[in-house]
XYZ file of N, CA, C and O in Angstrom:
596
model
N 0.822 -1.372 0.304
C -0.075 -0.047 -0.069
C 1.168 1.291 -0.244
O 0.548 2.381 -0.508
N 1.929 1.430 0.761
C 2.511 2.256 0.767
C 3.442 2.678 -0.738
O 3.426 3.972 -0.969
N 3.528 1.645 -1.078
C 4.390 1.757 -2.766
C 3.734 2.445 -3.467
O 3.960 3.210 -4.553
N 2.354 2.013 -3.893
C 1.355 2.189 -4.266
C 1.547 3.822 -4.157
O 0.903 4.835 -5.002
N 0.939 4.166 -3.143
C 1.123 5.449 -2.513
C 2.382 6.280 -3.576
O 2.184 7.586 -3.502
N 3.549 5.931 -3.110
C 4.567 6.685 -3.335
C 4.425 6.678 -4.791
O 5.046 7.813 -5.583
N 3.793 5.745 -5.935
C 3.669 5.672 -7.557
C 3.034 6.495 -7.394
O 3.130 7.746 -8.618
N 2.183 6.584 -7.059
C 1.122 7.582 -7.400
C 1.202 9.362 -6.911
O 0.997 10.101 -7.688
N 1.749 9.290 -5.937
C 2.139 10.584 -5.228
C 3.086 10.981 -6.662
O 3.184 12.457 -6.990
N 4.488 10.091 -6.920
C 5.308 10.511 -7.972
C 4.443 10.985 -9.594
O 4.580 11.872 -10.360
N 3.659 9.845 -9.456
C 2.752 10.473 -11.069
C 1.919 11.592 -10.800
O 2.136 12.910 -11.960
N 1.394 12.045 -9.723
C 0.742 13.348 -9.226
C 1.762 14.427 -9.602
O 1.222 15.589 -10.342
N 2.835 14.530 -9.145
C 3.977 15.362 -9.126
C 4.399 15.679 -10.463
O 4.385 16.703 -11.063
N 4.621 14.720 -11.005
C 5.135 14.501 -12.361
C 3.947 15.282 -13.377
O 4.072 16.166 -14.208
N 2.631 15.197 -13.493
C 1.664 15.974 -14.083
C 1.580 16.944 -13.719
O 1.131 17.856 -14.287
N 1.748 17.324 -12.269
C 1.591 18.702 -11.785
C 2.969 19.394 -12.462
O 2.228 20.614 -13.065
N 4.077 19.189 -12.365
C 4.969 19.982 -13.342
C 4.893 20.088 -14.583
O 4.803 21.043 -15.670
N 4.144 18.933 -15.495
C 3.920 18.543 -16.732
C 3.237 19.758 -16.775
O 3.092 20.990 -17.717
N 2.072 20.103 -16.021
C 0.973 20.943 -16.570
C 1.311 22.557 -16.198
O 0.896 23.251 -17.097
N 2.360 23.006 -15.480
C 2.962 23.833 -15.241
C 3.457 24.650 -16.572
O 3.306 26.038 -16.764
N 4.409 23.439 -17.234
C 5.227 23.990 -18.205
C 4.026 23.886 -19.398
O 4.872 24.852 -20.493
N 3.408 23.641 -19.522
C 2.598 23.193 -20.744
C 1.325 24.421 -20.629
O 1.406 24.935 -21.986
N 1.259 24.721 -19.418
C 0.191 26.090 -19.463
C 0.697 27.196 -19.218
O 0.512 28.157 -19.311
N 2.551 27.720 -19.238
C 3.172 28.615 -18.895
C 2.561 29.828 -19.978
O 3.412 30.430 -20.208
N 2.603 28.862 -21.560
C 2.610 29.949 -22.702
C 1.105 31.155 -22.442
O 0.968 32.030 -22.940
N 0.353 30.233 -21.837
C -1.117 31.202 -21.633
C -1.159 32.331 -20.247
O -2.271 32.399 -19.694
N -0.039 32.381 -19.715
C -0.164 32.984 -18.725
C -0.859 34.647 -19.020
O -1.889 34.846 -18.201
N 0.017 34.829 -19.834
C -0.406 36.547 -20.603
C -1.476 36.502 -20.828
O -2.546 37.654 -20.442
N -2.387 35.676 -21.525
C -3.545 36.149 -22.449
C -4.983 35.847 -20.836
O -5.568 35.860 -20.484
N -4.301 34.841 -19.593
C -4.748 34.622 -18.925
C -5.249 35.569 -17.692
O -6.186 36.144 -17.541
N -3.982 36.485 -17.846
C -3.948 38.214 -17.233
C -5.103 38.897 -17.795
O -5.488 39.544 -16.997
N -4.449 38.712 -18.851
C -5.394 39.694 -19.743
C -7.058 39.756 -19.726
O -7.763 40.576 -19.390
N -7.238 38.371 -19.494
C -8.861 37.926 -19.568
C -9.477 38.033 -18.268
O -10.612 38.613 -18.263
N -8.555 37.898 -17.135
C -9.007 38.125 -15.421
C -9.443 39.455 -15.193
O -9.968 40.362 -15.166
N -7.956 40.407 -16.336
C -8.408 42.094 -15.953
C -9.313 42.329 -16.971
O -10.402 42.951 -16.216
N -9.945 41.883 -17.555
C -10.684 42.137 -18.469
C -11.919 42.069 -17.985
O -13.070 42.575 -18.001
N -12.483 40.864 -17.495
C -13.464 39.744 -17.224
C -13.798 40.628 -15.800
O -15.209 41.419 -15.335
N -12.777 41.275 -14.864
C -13.074 42.122 -13.668
C -13.331 43.551 -13.950
O -14.313 44.152 -13.104
N -12.882 43.833 -15.026
C -13.249 44.792 -14.942
C -14.779 45.012 -15.719
O -16.002 46.073 -15.529
N -15.027 43.715 -16.575
C -16.282 43.982 -17.168
C -17.134 43.794 -16.514
O -18.632 44.525 -15.980
N -17.251 42.796 -15.554
C -18.220 42.887 -14.158
C -18.041 43.887 -12.779
O -19.371 43.746 -12.640
N -16.836 44.531 -12.564
C -17.269 45.882 -12.344
C -18.512 46.980 -12.629
O -18.528 48.286 -12.125
N -18.383 46.692 -13.813
C -18.821 48.177 -14.871
C -20.055 47.949 -14.855
O -21.073 48.380 -15.685
N -21.133 46.456 -14.720
C -22.685 46.335 -14.470
C -22.451 45.182 -15.464
O -23.662 44.694 -15.576
N -21.630 44.503 -16.029
C -21.920 43.413 -16.935
C -22.101 42.224 -15.995
O -21.808 41.996 -14.915
N -23.277 41.057 -16.455
C -23.759 40.189 -15.663
C -22.396 38.958 -15.597
O -21.608 39.338 -16.501
N -22.140 38.406 -15.087
C -21.253 37.153 -14.299
C -21.255 36.577 -16.236
O -19.896 36.190 -16.451
N -22.556 35.977 -16.594
C -21.937 35.403 -18.101
C -21.560 36.431 -18.936
O -20.328 35.822 -19.999
N -21.735 37.696 -19.223
C -21.262 38.833 -19.667
C -20.099 38.556 -19.697
O -18.869 38.974 -20.916
N -19.710 38.877 -18.243
C -18.085 39.178 -17.901
C -17.471 37.832 -18.578
O -16.170 38.044 -19.240
N -17.777 36.977 -18.292
C -17.116 35.359 -18.697
C -16.886 35.848 -20.158
O -15.822 34.920 -20.673
N -17.957 35.569 -20.830
C -17.626 35.654 -22.674
C -16.546 36.978 -22.709
O -16.149 36.617 -23.771
N -16.955 37.813 -22.107
C -16.026 39.059 -22.594
C -14.377 38.916 -22.160
O -13.395 39.049 -23.050
N -14.403 38.121 -21.190
C -13.237 37.500 -20.613
C -12.582 36.587 -21.295
O -11.279 36.807 -21.944
N -13.031 35.804 -21.647
C -12.769 34.421 -22.820
C -12.557 35.054 -24.153
O -11.118 34.794 -24.578
N -13.017 36.126 -24.890
C -12.805 36.426 -26.207
C -11.660 37.669 -25.811
O -10.749 37.058 -26.541
N -11.652 38.604 -24.858
C -10.016 38.663 -24.323
C -8.727 38.069 -24.568
O -7.805 38.584 -24.968
N -8.554 37.041 -23.561
C -7.919 36.227 -23.715
C -7.624 35.241 -25.175
O -6.298 35.448 -25.171
N -8.750 34.686 -25.651
C -8.449 34.148 -26.869
C -7.689 35.397 -28.085
O -6.635 34.866 -28.762
N -8.339 36.494 -28.173
C -7.800 37.497 -28.893
C -6.237 37.582 -28.563
O -5.307 37.808 -29.833
N -6.048 37.547 -27.355
C -4.510 38.355 -27.266
C -3.390 36.956 -27.522
O -2.678 37.101 -28.040
N -3.750 35.480 -27.028
C -3.539 34.450 -27.801
C -2.883 34.661 -29.334
O -2.233 34.283 -29.684
N -4.111 34.619 -29.935
C -4.018 34.520 -31.357
C -3.408 35.503 -32.070
O -2.597 35.545 -32.972
N -3.425 37.046 -31.435
C -2.764 37.805 -31.994
C -0.903 38.316 -31.774
O -0.213 38.131 -32.673
N -0.627 37.488 -30.347
C 0.307 37.115 -30.264
C 0.944 36.272 -31.063
O 1.987 36.563 -31.752
N 0.456 35.355 -31.327
C 1.163 34.143 -32.391
C 1.140 34.536 -33.519
O 2.281 34.117 -34.405
N 0.252 35.057 -34.031
C 0.226 35.840 -35.420
C 1.401 36.954 -35.440
O 2.204 36.929 -36.534
N 1.410 37.439 -34.709
C 2.569 38.663 -34.657
C 4.022 38.173 -34.643
O 4.612 38.584 -35.497
N 3.996 36.911 -33.487
C 5.436 36.529 -33.581
C 5.560 35.688 -34.966
O 6.777 35.756 -35.450
N 4.732 35.200 -35.988
C 4.602 34.788 -36.998
C 4.638 35.290 -38.193
O 5.771 34.770 -38.887
N 4.302 36.454 -38.280
C 4.403 37.022 -39.630
C 5.115 38.464 -39.113
O 5.784 39.332 -40.090
N 6.430 38.952 -37.973
C 7.182 39.572 -37.821
C 8.244 38.810 -38.821
O 9.013 37.925 -38.676
N 8.738 40.109 -39.278
C 10.373 39.993 -39.746
C 11.907 39.660 -39.151
O 12.743 39.362 -39.245
N 11.750 40.940 -38.394
C 12.540 41.438 -37.008
C 12.453 40.592 -36.462
O 11.635 40.212 -35.866
N 13.929 39.758 -36.055
C 14.131 39.008 -34.969
C 14.098 39.970 -33.714
O 13.510 38.985 -32.573
N 14.812 40.834 -33.327
C 14.285 41.363 -32.095
C 12.790 41.710 -31.989
O 12.323 42.001 -30.777
N 11.885 41.867 -32.668
C 10.430 42.153 -32.778
C 9.796 40.795 -31.935
O 9.156 40.643 -31.506
N 10.160 39.640 -32.825
C 9.730 38.304 -32.364
C 10.396 38.259 -30.637
O 9.714 37.903 -30.098
N 11.754 38.301 -30.599
C 12.025 38.710 -29.102
C 11.728 39.544 -28.333
O 10.876 38.977 -27.216
N 10.608 40.330 -28.480
C 10.383 41.177 -27.860
C 8.602 40.865 -27.808
O 8.322 40.589 -26.163
N 8.440 40.239 -28.291
C 7.056 39.735 -28.566
C 6.647 38.439 -27.465
O 5.845 38.449 -26.688
N 7.692 37.779 -27.689
C 7.863 36.393 -26.731
C 8.170 36.856 -25.602
O 7.935 36.146 -24.952
N 8.771 37.733 -25.034
C 9.394 38.216 -23.883
C 7.967 38.724 -23.084
O 8.063 38.695 -22.326
N 7.470 39.823 -23.743
C 6.006 39.892 -23.759
C 5.106 38.661 -22.787
O 4.278 39.398 -21.687
N 5.326 37.488 -23.630
C 4.444 36.743 -23.065
C 5.386 35.336 -21.588
O 4.606 35.039 -21.503
N 7.012 35.801 -21.853
C 7.420 35.105 -20.874
C 7.314 35.733 -19.927
O 7.331 34.961 -18.705
N 7.399 36.585 -19.656
C 7.596 37.682 -18.315
C 6.475 37.208 -17.450
O 6.580 36.696 -16.210
N 4.645 37.109 -17.915
C 3.863 36.815 -17.041
C 4.152 35.588 -16.676
O 4.250 34.942 -15.429
N 4.645 34.761 -17.156
C 4.965 33.354 -17.057
C 6.014 32.633 -16.020
O 5.958 32.064 -15.136
N 6.737 33.414 -16.234
C 8.125 33.895 -14.839
C 7.411 34.042 -14.088
O 7.867 33.320 -13.056
N 6.466 34.840 -13.714
C 6.324 35.601 -12.449
C 5.251 34.556 -11.836
O 5.160 33.914 -10.913
N 4.502 33.852 -12.907
C 3.770 33.133 -12.610
C 4.368 31.868 -12.192
O 4.039 31.001 -10.813
N 5.537 31.462 -12.505
C 6.066 30.451 -12.246
C 6.613 30.206 -10.979
O 7.111 29.540 -10.337
N 7.510 31.623 -10.615
C 7.887 31.817 -9.436
C 6.726 31.899 -7.921
O 7.268 31.200 -7.591
N 5.548 32.449 -8.476
C 4.739 32.101 -7.023
C 4.491 30.624 -6.817
O 4.307 30.466 -5.978
N 4.093 30.239 -8.567
C 3.961 28.511 -8.029
C 5.100 27.751 -7.041
O 4.901 26.362 -6.164
N 6.288 27.683 -7.971
C 7.396 26.937 -7.529
C 7.578 27.599 -5.994
O 8.050 27.037 -4.621
N 7.428 29.153 -5.247
C 7.758 29.240 -4.379
C 6.159 28.540 -3.362
O 6.663 28.282 -2.081
N 5.020 28.469 -3.607
C 4.176 27.595 -2.738
C 4.133 26.451 -2.661
O 3.997 26.065 -1.430
N 4.637 26.075 -3.962
C 5.440 24.326 -3.364
C 6.462 24.053 -2.739
O 6.473 23.427 -2.154
N 7.560 24.823 -3.054
C 8.501 24.735 -2.230
C 8.540 24.982 -0.397
O 9.058 24.337 -0.093
N 7.020 25.926 0.065
C 6.836 25.936 0.821
C 6.409 24.434 2.066
O 6.885 24.189 3.234
N 6.198 23.192 1.257
C 5.768 22.059 1.512
C 7.327 21.054 2.221
O 6.571 20.839 2.940
N 8.007 21.602 1.661
C 9.144 20.633 1.779
C 10.239 21.610 1.966
O 11.285 20.332 2.725
N 10.498 22.590 2.305
C 12.008 23.551 2.549
C 11.861 24.081 3.548
O 10.700 25.298 3.628
N 12.376 23.898 4.655
C 11.990 24.743 5.904
C 12.701 26.387 5.986
O 12.356 27.634 6.708
N 13.970 26.481 4.734
C 14.861 27.777 4.828
C 13.615 29.101 3.856
O 13.954 28.611 3.083
N 13.722 29.781 4.213
C 13.016 31.072 3.810
C 14.202 31.568 2.361
O 13.677 31.819 0.798
N 15.755 31.521 2.612
C 16.483 31.166 1.702
C 16.163 30.485 0.479
O 16.070 30.603 -0.387
N 16.253 29.043 0.751
C 16.266 27.993 -0.330
C 15.040 27.940 -0.751
O 15.303 27.874 -2.100
N 13.769 28.545 -0.293
C 12.509 28.883 -0.856
C 12.675 29.310 -2.038
O 12.491 29.473 -3.327
N 13.407 30.952 -1.876
C 13.423 32.048 -2.565
C 14.341 31.431 -4.046
O 14.434 31.802 -4.954
N 15.273 30.508 -3.992
C 16.396 30.314 -4.795
C 15.394 29.385 -5.472
O 15.900 29.300 -6.832
N 15.204 28.431 -5.024
C 13.739 27.595 -6.111
C 13.037 28.289 -6.549
O 12.980 28.203 -7.981
N 12.798 29.550 -5.912
C 11.460 30.063 -6.845
C 11.939 30.686 -8.107
O 11.511 30.612 -9.489
N 13.076 31.358 -7.809
C 14.125 31.865 -9.105
C 14.446 30.831 -10.096
O 14.202 31.371 -10.925
N 14.681 29.914 -9.516
C 15.303 28.845 -10.608
C 13.860 28.220 -11.006
O 13.951 28.380 -12.565
N 13.114 28.071 -10.598
C 11.428 27.924 -11.417
C 11.349 29.030 -11.966
O 10.191 28.898 -13.108
N 10.870 30.344 -11.332
C 10.717 31.480 -12.731
C 11.797 31.135 -13.873
O 10.960 31.693 -14.917
N 12.921 31.362 -14.036
C 13.820 31.404 -15.011
C 13.104 29.792 -15.765
O 13.297 30.556 -17.059
N 13.557 28.589 -15.332
C 12.708 27.898 -16.295
C 11.161 28.045 -16.477
O 11.707 27.672 -18.274
N 10.697 28.362 -16.011
C 9.126 28.265 -17.092
C 9.003 29.732 -17.853
O 8.671 29.345 -19.010
N 9.657 30.698 -17.247
C 9.774 31.325 -18.346
C 10.335 31.375 -20.004
O 10.118 31.879 -20.823
N 11.948 30.640 -19.368
C 12.492 30.048 -20.608
C 11.595 29.386 -21.648
O 11.721 29.509 -22.843
N 11.200 28.312 -20.970
C 10.139 27.184 -21.977
C 9.161 28.454 -22.438
O 8.982 27.834 -23.777
N 8.456 29.018 -22.038
C 7.223 30.135 -22.554
C 7.726 30.573 -23.725
O 7.468 30.691 -24.766
N 9.241 31.557 -23.333
C 9.739 32.001 -24.332
C 9.791 31.091 -25.547
O 9.899 31.630 -26.717
N 10.377 30.205 -25.332
C 11.029 29.013 -26.064
C 9.841 28.252 -26.984
O 9.943 28.337 -28.629
N 8.882 28.321 -26.350
C 7.815 27.529 -26.877
C 7.194 28.590 -28.421
O 6.635 28.097 -29.168
N 7.264 29.816 -27.619
C 6.011 31.033 -28.888
C 6.993 31.324 -29.893
O 7.060 31.197 -30.881
N 8.859 31.366 -29.448
C 9.600 31.317 -30.401
C 9.692 30.520 -31.992
O 9.741 30.109 -32.671
N 9.798 29.515 -30.872
C 9.643 28.007 -32.220
C 8.231 28.012 -33.062
O 8.516 27.326 -33.765
N 7.855 28.196 -32.328
C 6.211 28.562 -33.453
C 6.248 29.113 -34.353
O 5.868 28.846 -35.816
N 7.517 30.143 -34.862
C 7.307 31.134 -35.983
C 8.191 30.191 -36.704
O 9.103 29.488 -36.793
N 7.660 30.388 -37.995
C 8.690 30.056 -39.325
C 9.517 31.151 -39.865
O 8.708 31.802 -40.194
N 10.607 30.272 -40.048
C 11.458 31.601 -40.697
C 11.485 31.483 -42.158
O 10.814 30.950 -42.815
N 11.115 32.833 -42.242
C 11.141 33.385 -43.894
C 12.659 34.101 -44.451
O 13.311 34.318 -43.847
N 12.745 34.004 -45.494
C 13.878 34.327 -45.992
C 13.717 35.852 -46.226
O 12.641 36.416 -46.231
N 14.757 36.876 -46.172
C 14.737 37.971 -45.848
C 14.696 38.852 -46.717
O 14.598 40.080 -47.059
N 14.749 38.449 -48.533
C 14.324 39.068 -49.446
C 13.126 39.455 -49.619
O 12.452 38.901 -50.253
N 12.252 40.421 -49.916
C 11.559 41.134 -50.209
C 11.376 40.803 -51.484
O 11.909 41.007 -52.263
N 9.985 40.581 -51.784
C 9.297 40.085 -53.014
C 10.161 39.009 -53.960
O 9.422 38.737 -54.993
N 10.257 38.146 -53.180
C 10.884 36.508 -53.962
C 9.647 36.166 -53.220
O 9.232 35.331 -52.512
N 9.590 34.862 -54.457
C 8.385 34.139 -53.991
C 9.222 32.701 -53.757
O 10.206 32.152 -54.805
N 8.921 32.122 -52.565
C 9.817 31.022 -52.307
C 8.954 29.668 -52.667
O 7.771 29.447 -52.068
N 9.328 28.659 -53.382
C 8.716 27.498 -53.846
C 9.010 26.309 -53.140
O 10.237 26.018 -52.920
N 8.076 25.820 -52.259
C 8.151 24.345 -51.856
C 8.715 23.667 -53.148
O 7.810 23.556 -53.821
N 9.675 22.155 -52.738
C 9.434 21.446 -53.329
C 8.077 20.343 -52.955
O 7.631 20.325 -52.144
N 7.989 20.174 -54.568
C 6.770 19.139 -54.431
C 7.402 17.613 -53.599
O 7.787 16.612 -54.089
């Protein structure tokens, strides 16, 4: 019974870590959706209306960010857009790792170290996922690039 508990705990922690890294790209759209939804609700929209507006705002943020990275020709612009998505992911990663580290780490200094490492890892993962999705294009304007059949 103890062995089954250890195996299930290990699987649960692994799934939790996978979810953190998989959802890191969506931190900025979630923050935007939350802000828009709270603003709409406080300005008199109903709960359903605020949820619909928040969902639309978050989805629009994600789509616009991915499209902007995909069509941007300048590497500096791509990096800036991906960084705008990675910073909220790093902040969210910091807080998640700091909260989880309170379970097993008693020293505040070590919790801060783990939280900073988690922020860097999750921010870099988010940045990489957004940059990798962008297809590189040739720099010569006006040329048609033919794909081999």
